Amino acid sequence: MKSVSITIDGKAVEVPADYTILQAAREAGISIPTLCHDERLEPFGACRVCVVKVEGARALLPACATPVSEGMRIWTDLEEVRRARRTVIELLLSDHPNDCMVCERSGSCELQDLAYEYGVREPRFQGERHTYEVLDDNPLIERDYNKCIVCGRCVRICREVQGVGVYDFINRGFDAIPGTPYGRSLPETPCEFCGQCVSTCPTGALVSIPYKGKGRAWQVTKVRTTCPYCGCGCQVDLHVRDGKVVGASSPVMVGPGQGNLCVKGRYGYEFIHHPDRLTRPMVRKGGELVEVSWDEALDEVAGRLKEIMEENGPDSVAFLCSARCTNEENYLLQKLARAVVGTNNVDHCARL
Amino acid sequence: MTNSIDDLEKADCILVTGSNTTEAHPIVGLRIKRAVMKNDCKLIVAEPRRIRLCDYAHLWLKQLPGTDVALLNGMMNVILEEGLADEEFIRERTEGFEEFKKVVERYTPERAAEICGVPADQIREAAHIFASAERAAIVYCMGITQHTTGVDNVLSLANLAMLTGNIGKEGAGLNPLRGQNNVQGACDMGGLPNVLPGYQSVQDPRAREKFARVWGVENLPEKPGLTVMEMMEAAAQGKVKALYIMGENPMVSDPDIRHLQEALDKVELLVVQDIFLTETARRAHVVLPAASFAEKEGTFTNTDRRVQRVRKAVEPPGDAREDSWIVAEVSRRLGYDMGDVSASAVMEEIASLTPQYGGISYQRLEELGYLHWPCPTPDHPGTPILHVEKFTRGKGLFSAVEFKPPAELPDEEYPFYLTTGRILFHYHTGTMTRRSAGIEALASTNEVWMNPEDARELGVEEGEHVVVQSRRGAIRIRAKLTEDMPQKVLFIPFHFGESPANALTNPALDPVAKIPEYKVAAVRVLVGKEAEGVDVVSLSSTG
Ligand code: SF4
Ligand code: SF4
Ligand code: SF4
Ligand code: FES
């Protein structure tokens, strides 16, 4: 790829010729706000919160959708630019419930962050407000279009990335919102409950029901790990609060999923704190499994293994490793079989 | 996979066979859909059922279950016949071509069509699309391997990749999708009866010596051990007397549950280390509570050989402990001290003994996020694409593969094909997903999928409970009528213990890979009065 030389806020940078202004700025460490943009999606250029001044251009241009060109001189922080952005934000807030106190996304809401950054308290425009019924027609995804800023990210991610196309804009102009055909509930559509739409929504319009009310951005610690389900190996961030996993999300553009997950990787974590979890070692006594101490259980295992090995040789013992355990654990178990017990009777259920 | 998941979006053509990708490997499915939507990649789906990917496919080859070799030989016949083969690749990188050619010559598209049920002109079209693509990738899963001819099926796919020069380059390759999150890693780590970690043969004295030295033991067993199915057989015969199971639930995942139950009940010592009291754990003499993935440090290796970190987020509940601690404690009591078993220390030992993992360390994973093995040295960037300049064995070997029918075919008594598999919402034996309320609420009932025409003949209504019976057992299950099923083929997911599909499946094994034939069994459907009083298998619902 050829590269081009441009300047951003007076700083000279060289970037690949197929970059947008936004990409170039990010690489140069200059931040430009966005709302309808997500790296997983094709540039859209609808919200205009990312506008910048390009010398020679008559109007301000959306950074997310404007490609760079040789010699371009870009200004991201002029008063004119800030004013235009501020107007966009004020317009959005004029039809937004002032609900941040109880909103799930408070602290991770892109609109709230912008209002904060641009100091928008009371919108200048006092107009008509929408009131929509909150939709919770399924156990995983809640839709509250009162908080929708019509950025189209959900519509686009479902179509462009998930390849499903559950949503489309219904109504026009001021009344436009993304919806399902004929207002169907999500289970009545081909929705796969991947939650990609939730992950891209910049506001609290789309939220994950299982994680609602369990901890907002500043209350949780994120721990990056690998999904425990299929072999794709998606990267997930577990959200931890007070020693409990209370949510999960996908780091954007990371790992095999590039920031996308499936229903299991996004919502399949209640098992971690399920009351059915085994918490004590057990040994069968008189036909029943009885809780015992670790020492007793381990002595029992080792003692009986020894007896059986001595009487019938090491090949009378067999081990099953696990496709669900870590590499290190599998390594140790086969080491136990081979080095300690002395048998190659080690397999796992992967053939199955 | 010979290539990486990211690579799929670079393909000009993708052949998906024996994989319901969007359900079993959703993110690979997503990348395939994107290849089609964004890059105009031509998708060919070979599959009896109408799966989601068929909606994105250029061509859907609606084959009969268990006829993969015939279909592939038919495609390769066309490729040879019409001079579409990559002759340079064949000449320089492969051997065994002549014998292969002799067999394939006999599979004209017409003959293949007769066996596999795909019209001859579709076989021709598929051959053209695949062979004329600059970069063509093959993606397959259990639908290919879980047959008595599983190895033959895989060899045929390898033939196709070599014949068209689609190995060792971007956007191409032979890409098996591994079913569970760390199957790849469990194999890499020597969780197999014939190899030590890194696929080093237990029969190779030098390998044994190397491991024995590092492990500080005098010698290591030389005789290959038993595979899982052989273990169960040996247990039933009283030859295996102790069975130690870490994190597996064969009671629901293995074929022919009844037989397995006998085997497990017969062993003198059954130790199960798991996070739930699974069907298997219920039968154990000793149950050891383990930590879940969220409660420990470690690594998983995914289907494209990417080694990635697992990180501890929370403490295990109650007295539950990491599997590594448990194994080390058992070992200590048997007189062997495993030393430091923290995850990073164990990885150091793995790296020192396993050439493919030689350059992998926690420090590098922390910096880079992941590494694809083979990664032999600490400065090696990892290998997203295998066999770029040469195959592991030097030259790629063509195999002459004849079509063989499945071990059990429908007949008058058992007139339906049964195939089993996964659905999107659940995972394996359901122990984890079925305990996530939201997911379970969306998919809580097991169903047998059936073509509406078959249902009409049987007199079955949507939602009605029927009994599905094979020569091995029977289950009671709700009927779901869908045009996605071809006639005379039934599908049952295997996640549901209350109506376990594996009470029906055939434990007949592939002679080499020892994989049971989950994908084809012959069954019948009993309705209304006939279904009453049949002895059905039912286990606990959460595995
Ligand atoms: S959950 Fe996934 S499939 Fe369903 S609407 Fe959202 S993006 Fe589309
Ligand atoms: S629901 Fe969210 S993602 Fe969709 S258009 Fe509204 S604000 Fe954007
Ligand atoms: S998120 Fe879904 S696709 Fe990704 S690894 Fe987990 S189960 Fe597989
Ligand atoms: S982020 Fe650029 S127009 Fe919305």
Short mmCIF file of N, CA, C and O in Angstrom, two decimals, chain A residues 143-236:
data_model
loop_
_atom_site.label_atom_id
_atom_site.label_comp_id
_atom_site.label_asym_id
_atom_site.label_seq_id
_atom_site.Cartn_x
_atom_site.Cartn_y
_atom_site.Cartn_z
N ARG A 143 -34.57 -3.87 24.55
CA ARG A 143 -34.48 -2.73 23.63
C ARG A 143 -35.31 -1.57 24.18
O ARG A 143 -36.49 -1.71 24.41
N ASP A 144 -34.64 -0.46 24.43
CA ASP A 144 -35.33 0.73 24.93
C ASP A 144 -35.05 1.86 23.95
O ASP A 144 -34.05 2.57 24.06
N TYR A 145 -35.94 2.02 22.97
CA TYR A 145 -35.67 2.96 21.89
C TYR A 145 -35.80 4.41 22.33
O TYR A 145 -35.50 5.31 21.56
N ASN A 146 -36.24 4.64 23.56
CA ASN A 146 -36.21 6.02 24.06
C ASN A 146 -34.77 6.53 24.11
O ASN A 146 -34.52 7.71 24.07
N LYS A 147 -33.84 5.59 24.26
CA LYS A 147 -32.43 5.98 24.36
C LYS A 147 -31.69 5.86 23.03
O LYS A 147 -30.47 6.00 22.98
N CYS A 148 -32.42 5.54 22.00
CA CYS A 148 -31.79 5.31 20.69
C CYS A 148 -31.40 6.63 20.06
O CYS A 148 -32.20 7.57 20.02
N ILE A 149 -30.18 6.73 19.55
CA ILE A 149 -29.76 7.94 18.86
C ILE A 149 -29.71 7.72 17.35
O ILE A 149 -29.13 8.51 16.60
N VAL A 150 -30.27 6.61 16.90
CA VAL A 150 -30.43 6.32 15.47
C VAL A 150 -29.10 6.36 14.72
O VAL A 150 -29.00 6.90 13.63
N CYS A 151 -28.10 5.79 15.35
CA CYS A 151 -26.78 5.75 14.72
C CYS A 151 -26.70 4.64 13.69
O CYS A 151 -25.77 4.60 12.87
N GLY A 152 -27.61 3.69 13.76
CA GLY A 152 -27.63 2.60 12.77
C GLY A 152 -26.60 1.50 13.00
O GLY A 152 -26.45 0.60 12.18
N ARG A 153 -25.87 1.58 14.12
CA ARG A 153 -24.83 0.57 14.31
C ARG A 153 -25.41 -0.83 14.46
O ARG A 153 -24.88 -1.82 13.95
N CYS A 154 -26.53 -0.94 15.19
CA CYS A 154 -27.14 -2.26 15.37
C CYS A 154 -27.62 -2.82 14.04
O CYS A 154 -27.43 -4.01 13.75
N VAL A 155 -28.22 -1.95 13.24
CA VAL A 155 -28.73 -2.40 11.94
C VAL A 155 -27.58 -2.91 11.09
O VAL A 155 -27.65 -3.98 10.48
N ARG A 156 -26.50 -2.14 11.12
CA ARG A 156 -25.38 -2.48 10.24
C ARG A 156 -24.61 -3.69 10.74
O ARG A 156 -24.19 -4.54 9.96
N ILE A 157 -24.41 -3.80 12.06
CA ILE A 157 -23.59 -4.93 12.52
C ILE A 157 -24.34 -6.24 12.30
O ILE A 157 -23.75 -7.26 11.93
N CYS A 158 -25.65 -6.21 12.49
CA CYS A 158 -26.42 -7.43 12.29
C CYS A 158 -26.37 -7.85 10.83
O CYS A 158 -26.28 -9.03 10.51
N ARG A 159 -26.38 -6.89 9.94
CA ARG A 159 -26.37 -7.20 8.52
C ARG A 159 -24.95 -7.46 8.03
O ARG A 159 -24.66 -8.50 7.46
N GLU A 160 -24.04 -6.49 8.30
CA GLU A 160 -22.70 -6.58 7.71
C GLU A 160 -21.81 -7.63 8.35
O GLU A 160 -20.99 -8.25 7.70
N VAL A 161 -21.93 -7.78 9.66
CA VAL A 161 -21.01 -8.66 10.37
C VAL A 161 -21.65 -10.01 10.67
O VAL A 161 -21.11 -11.06 10.37
N GLN A 162 -22.83 -9.99 11.24
CA GLN A 162 -23.47 -11.24 11.60
C GLN A 162 -24.16 -11.87 10.39
O GLN A 162 -24.44 -13.05 10.37
N GLY A 163 -24.41 -11.04 9.37
CA GLY A 163 -25.01 -11.58 8.15
C GLY A 163 -26.45 -12.03 8.34
O GLY A 163 -26.93 -12.89 7.62
N VAL A 164 -27.14 -11.45 9.31
CA VAL A 164 -28.50 -11.90 9.59
C VAL A 164 -29.53 -10.84 9.15
O VAL A 164 -30.44 -11.14 8.39
N GLY A 165 -29.36 -9.61 9.61
CA GLY A 165 -30.27 -8.56 9.16
C GLY A 165 -31.62 -8.56 9.85
O GLY A 165 -32.66 -8.49 9.21
N VAL A 166 -31.59 -8.64 11.17
CA VAL A 166 -32.84 -8.63 11.94
C VAL A 166 -33.51 -7.26 11.90
O VAL A 166 -34.72 -7.14 11.76
N TYR A 167 -32.70 -6.20 12.02
CA TYR A 167 -33.26 -4.87 12.15
C TYR A 167 -33.22 -4.10 10.84
O TYR A 167 -32.35 -4.31 10.00
N ASP A 168 -34.15 -3.17 10.74
CA ASP A 168 -34.07 -2.17 9.69
C ASP A 168 -34.69 -0.90 10.26
O ASP A 168 -35.39 -0.97 11.27
N PHE A 169 -34.42 0.24 9.62
CA PHE A 169 -35.07 1.45 10.11
C PHE A 169 -36.54 1.40 9.77
O PHE A 169 -36.91 1.08 8.65
N ILE A 170 -37.35 1.70 10.77
CA ILE A 170 -38.76 1.87 10.47
C ILE A 170 -39.09 3.34 10.72
O ILE A 170 -38.41 4.01 11.49
N ASN A 171 -40.07 3.83 10.07
CA ASN A 171 -40.44 5.25 10.10
C ASN A 171 -39.32 6.10 9.48
O ASN A 171 -38.24 5.62 9.20
N ARG A 172 -39.63 7.38 9.33
CA ARG A 172 -38.66 8.28 8.73
C ARG A 172 -38.46 9.51 9.59
O ARG A 172 -39.22 9.76 10.50
N GLY A 173 -37.38 10.24 9.25
CA GLY A 173 -37.12 11.51 9.89
C GLY A 173 -37.03 11.40 11.40
O GLY A 173 -36.38 10.51 11.94
N PHE A 174 -37.72 12.30 12.08
CA PHE A 174 -37.69 12.38 13.53
C PHE A 174 -38.14 11.07 14.18
O PHE A 174 -37.70 10.70 15.27
N ASP A 175 -39.04 10.34 13.51
CA ASP A 175 -39.60 9.13 14.11
C ASP A 175 -38.81 7.87 13.78
O ASP A 175 -39.22 6.77 14.18
N ALA A 176 -37.71 8.01 13.06
CA ALA A 176 -36.98 6.81 12.65
C ALA A 176 -36.39 6.09 13.86
O ALA A 176 -35.79 6.70 14.74
N ILE A 177 -36.59 4.79 13.93
CA ILE A 177 -35.87 3.95 14.89
C ILE A 177 -35.60 2.61 14.22
O ILE A 177 -36.28 2.23 13.28
N PRO A 178 -34.60 1.90 14.71
CA PRO A 178 -34.37 0.57 14.16
C PRO A 178 -35.39 -0.38 14.76
O PRO A 178 -35.69 -0.30 15.95
N GLY A 179 -35.95 -1.24 13.96
CA GLY A 179 -36.92 -2.18 14.50
C GLY A 179 -36.91 -3.47 13.71
O GLY A 179 -36.16 -3.61 12.73
N THR A 180 -37.73 -4.39 14.15
CA THR A 180 -37.83 -5.67 13.45
C THR A 180 -39.01 -5.58 12.48
O THR A 180 -39.91 -4.76 12.68
N PRO A 181 -39.04 -6.43 11.45
CA PRO A 181 -40.18 -6.39 10.54
C PRO A 181 -41.49 -6.64 11.29
O PRO A 181 -41.55 -7.57 12.11
N TYR A 182 -42.46 -5.84 11.02
CA TYR A 182 -43.80 -5.94 11.66
C TYR A 182 -43.72 -5.90 13.18
O TYR A 182 -44.59 -6.43 13.87
N GLY A 183 -42.63 -5.32 13.71
CA GLY A 183 -42.52 -5.23 15.16
C GLY A 183 -42.44 -6.58 15.86
O GLY A 183 -42.80 -6.70 17.03
N ARG A 184 -41.95 -7.59 15.16
CA ARG A 184 -41.86 -8.93 15.76
C ARG A 184 -40.94 -8.94 16.96
O ARG A 184 -40.00 -8.16 17.07
N SER A 185 -41.19 -9.87 17.86
CA SER A 185 -40.27 -10.08 18.98
C SER A 185 -39.00 -10.73 18.42
O SER A 185 -39.04 -11.37 17.37
N LEU A 186 -37.89 -10.59 19.13
CA LEU A 186 -36.65 -11.14 18.60
C LEU A 186 -36.72 -12.65 18.36
O LEU A 186 -36.25 -13.13 17.34
N PRO A 187 -37.32 -13.44 19.26
CA PRO A 187 -37.38 -14.88 18.97
C PRO A 187 -38.18 -15.21 17.71
O PRO A 187 -38.01 -16.28 17.14
N GLU A 188 -39.02 -14.29 17.27
CA GLU A 188 -39.79 -14.54 16.04
C GLU A 188 -38.99 -14.17 14.78
O GLU A 188 -39.46 -14.38 13.68
N THR A 189 -37.83 -13.56 14.96
CA THR A 189 -36.99 -13.20 13.82
C THR A 189 -35.86 -14.25 13.74
O THR A 189 -35.74 -15.08 14.63
N PRO A 190 -35.03 -14.17 12.70
CA PRO A 190 -33.90 -15.13 12.65
C PRO A 190 -32.77 -14.78 13.63
O PRO A 190 -31.67 -15.32 13.52
N CYS A 191 -33.01 -13.91 14.58
CA CYS A 191 -31.98 -13.48 15.53
C CYS A 191 -31.23 -14.67 16.13
O CYS A 191 -31.82 -15.65 16.54
N GLU A 192 -29.91 -14.55 16.18
CA GLU A 192 -29.08 -15.63 16.75
C GLU A 192 -28.60 -15.31 18.16
O GLU A 192 -27.81 -16.05 18.73
N PHE A 193 -29.04 -14.20 18.70
CA PHE A 193 -28.71 -13.80 20.07
C PHE A 193 -27.21 -13.73 20.33
O PHE A 193 -26.74 -14.02 21.42
N CYS A 194 -26.49 -13.32 19.29
CA CYS A 194 -25.05 -13.15 19.44
C CYS A 194 -24.73 -11.93 20.28
O CYS A 194 -23.64 -11.80 20.82
N GLY A 195 -25.68 -10.98 20.34
CA GLY A 195 -25.43 -9.77 21.11
C GLY A 195 -24.46 -8.81 20.45
O GLY A 195 -24.00 -7.85 21.07
N GLN A 196 -24.15 -9.02 19.18
CA GLN A 196 -23.28 -8.07 18.48
C GLN A 196 -23.92 -6.68 18.50
O GLN A 196 -23.26 -5.67 18.66
N CYS A 197 -25.24 -6.62 18.35
CA CYS A 197 -25.94 -5.33 18.34
C CYS A 197 -25.79 -4.64 19.69
O CYS A 197 -25.58 -3.44 19.77
N VAL A 198 -25.89 -5.43 20.76
CA VAL A 198 -25.73 -4.84 22.09
C VAL A 198 -24.31 -4.30 22.23
O VAL A 198 -24.09 -3.20 22.75
N SER A 199 -23.35 -5.07 21.72
CA SER A 199 -21.96 -4.67 21.92
C SER A 199 -21.62 -3.39 21.17
O SER A 199 -20.72 -2.68 21.54
N THR A 200 -22.33 -3.10 20.09
CA THR A 200 -21.98 -1.90 19.33
C THR A 200 -22.82 -0.69 19.73
O THR A 200 -22.44 0.44 19.46
N CYS A 201 -23.95 -0.90 20.36
CA CYS A 201 -24.83 0.22 20.68
C CYS A 201 -24.09 1.22 21.57
O CYS A 201 -23.57 0.86 22.61
N PRO A 202 -24.04 2.49 21.15
CA PRO A 202 -23.26 3.46 21.93
C PRO A 202 -23.96 3.91 23.22
O PRO A 202 -23.35 4.51 24.07
N THR A 203 -25.25 3.65 23.32
CA THR A 203 -26.02 4.12 24.47
C THR A 203 -26.66 2.94 25.19
O THR A 203 -26.38 1.80 24.89
N GLY A 204 -27.57 3.25 26.09
CA GLY A 204 -28.28 2.21 26.81
C GLY A 204 -29.53 1.71 26.10
O GLY A 204 -30.39 1.11 26.73
N ALA A 205 -29.60 1.93 24.78
CA ALA A 205 -30.80 1.50 24.07
C ALA A 205 -30.89 -0.02 23.98
O ALA A 205 -31.97 -0.60 24.07
N LEU A 206 -29.73 -0.67 23.79
CA LEU A 206 -29.71 -2.12 23.75
C LEU A 206 -28.87 -2.62 24.92
O LEU A 206 -27.71 -2.23 25.04
N VAL A 207 -29.44 -3.44 25.78
CA VAL A 207 -28.64 -3.94 26.90
C VAL A 207 -28.87 -5.45 27.08
O VAL A 207 -29.89 -6.00 26.66
N SER A 208 -27.90 -6.07 27.71
CA SER A 208 -27.95 -7.51 27.98
C SER A 208 -28.72 -7.75 29.27
O SER A 208 -28.30 -7.32 30.34
N ILE A 209 -29.85 -8.44 29.16
CA ILE A 209 -30.68 -8.64 30.34
C ILE A 209 -29.97 -9.39 31.48
O ILE A 209 -30.05 -8.98 32.64
N PRO A 210 -29.24 -10.48 31.18
CA PRO A 210 -28.62 -11.20 32.30
C PRO A 210 -27.61 -10.37 33.09
O PRO A 210 -27.30 -10.68 34.23
N TYR A 211 -27.08 -9.31 32.47
CA TYR A 211 -26.03 -8.54 33.14
C TYR A 211 -26.55 -7.20 33.68
O TYR A 211 -25.79 -6.40 34.22
N LYS A 212 -27.84 -6.98 33.51
CA LYS A 212 -28.43 -5.70 33.91
C LYS A 212 -28.43 -5.52 35.41
O LYS A 212 -28.77 -6.44 36.15
N GLY A 213 -28.04 -4.33 35.85
CA GLY A 213 -28.10 -4.02 37.27
C GLY A 213 -27.04 -4.73 38.10
O GLY A 213 -27.07 -4.67 39.33
N LYS A 214 -26.09 -5.39 37.45
CA LYS A 214 -25.11 -6.18 38.21
C LYS A 214 -23.79 -5.43 38.42
O LYS A 214 -22.95 -5.89 39.18
N GLY A 215 -23.61 -4.33 37.72
CA GLY A 215 -22.36 -3.61 37.91
C GLY A 215 -22.06 -2.76 36.69
O GLY A 215 -22.04 -3.26 35.59
N ARG A 216 -21.85 -1.44 36.92
CA ARG A 216 -21.56 -0.56 35.80
C ARG A 216 -20.05 -0.41 35.63
O ARG A 216 -19.26 -0.86 36.46
N ALA A 217 -19.68 0.24 34.51
CA ALA A 217 -18.29 0.24 34.06
C ALA A 217 -17.26 0.43 35.19
O ALA A 217 -16.28 -0.29 35.27
N TRP A 218 -17.51 1.42 36.05
CA TRP A 218 -16.49 1.73 37.04
C TRP A 218 -16.51 0.76 38.23
O TRP A 218 -15.64 0.79 39.08
N GLN A 219 -17.53 -0.08 38.28
CA GLN A 219 -17.62 -1.00 39.41
C GLN A 219 -17.02 -2.36 39.12
O GLN A 219 -16.88 -3.19 40.00
N VAL A 220 -16.72 -2.61 37.85
CA VAL A 220 -16.23 -3.95 37.50
C VAL A 220 -14.77 -3.90 37.06
O VAL A 220 -14.28 -2.87 36.61
N THR A 221 -14.10 -5.02 37.27
CA THR A 221 -12.76 -5.20 36.74
C THR A 221 -12.89 -6.15 35.57
O THR A 221 -13.59 -7.15 35.68
N LYS A 222 -12.24 -5.84 34.47
CA LYS A 222 -12.33 -6.75 33.32
C LYS A 222 -11.12 -7.67 33.30
O LYS A 222 -9.99 -7.23 33.43
N VAL A 223 -11.40 -8.96 33.13
CA VAL A 223 -10.32 -9.93 33.03
C VAL A 223 -10.38 -10.60 31.66
O VAL A 223 -11.36 -11.27 31.33
N ARG A 224 -9.35 -10.39 30.87
CA ARG A 224 -9.30 -10.95 29.52
C ARG A 224 -9.02 -12.45 29.58
O ARG A 224 -8.08 -12.89 30.22
N THR A 225 -9.86 -13.23 28.92
CA THR A 225 -9.62 -14.67 28.91
C THR A 225 -10.13 -15.26 27.60
O THR A 225 -10.51 -14.53 26.69
N THR A 226 -10.10 -16.59 27.50
CA THR A 226 -10.50 -17.27 26.28
C THR A 226 -11.83 -17.99 26.53
O THR A 226 -12.00 -18.63 27.56
N CYS A 227 -12.75 -17.86 25.61
CA CYS A 227 -14.07 -18.48 25.74
C CYS A 227 -13.94 -19.97 26.00
O CYS A 227 -13.14 -20.65 25.36
N PRO A 228 -14.72 -20.50 26.95
CA PRO A 228 -14.59 -21.93 27.29
C PRO A 228 -15.43 -22.85 26.43
O PRO A 228 -15.53 -24.03 26.73
N TYR A 229 -16.05 -22.35 25.38
CA TYR A 229 -16.94 -23.20 24.60
C TYR A 229 -16.25 -23.80 23.38
O TYR A 229 -15.41 -24.65 23.53
N CYS A 230 -16.59 -23.35 22.18
CA CYS A 230 -16.10 -24.10 21.02
C CYS A 230 -14.64 -23.82 20.72
O CYS A 230 -13.97 -23.04 21.38
N GLY A 231 -14.14 -24.42 19.65
CA GLY A 231 -12.73 -24.31 19.31
C GLY A 231 -12.31 -23.03 18.61
O GLY A 231 -11.16 -22.88 18.22
N CYS A 232 -13.24 -22.08 18.44
CA CYS A 232 -12.86 -20.83 17.78
C CYS A 232 -11.86 -20.04 18.62
O CYS A 232 -11.00 -19.35 18.09
N GLY A 233 -12.00 -20.13 19.93
CA GLY A 233 -11.04 -19.45 20.79
C GLY A 233 -11.23 -17.95 20.86
O GLY A 233 -10.27 -17.18 20.96
N CYS A 234 -12.47 -17.49 20.87
CA CYS A 234 -12.73 -16.05 20.97
C CYS A 234 -12.20 -15.50 22.29
O CYS A 234 -12.21 -16.18 23.30
N GLN A 235 -11.79 -14.25 22.25
CA GLN A 235 -11.32 -13.57 23.45
C GLN A 235 -12.50 -12.85 24.10
O GLN A 235 -13.26 -12.16 23.42
N VAL A 236 -12.65 -13.04 25.40
CA VAL A 236 -13.72 -12.34 26.13
C VAL A 236 -13.14 -11.63 27.34
O VAL A 236 -12.14 -12.07 27.91
#
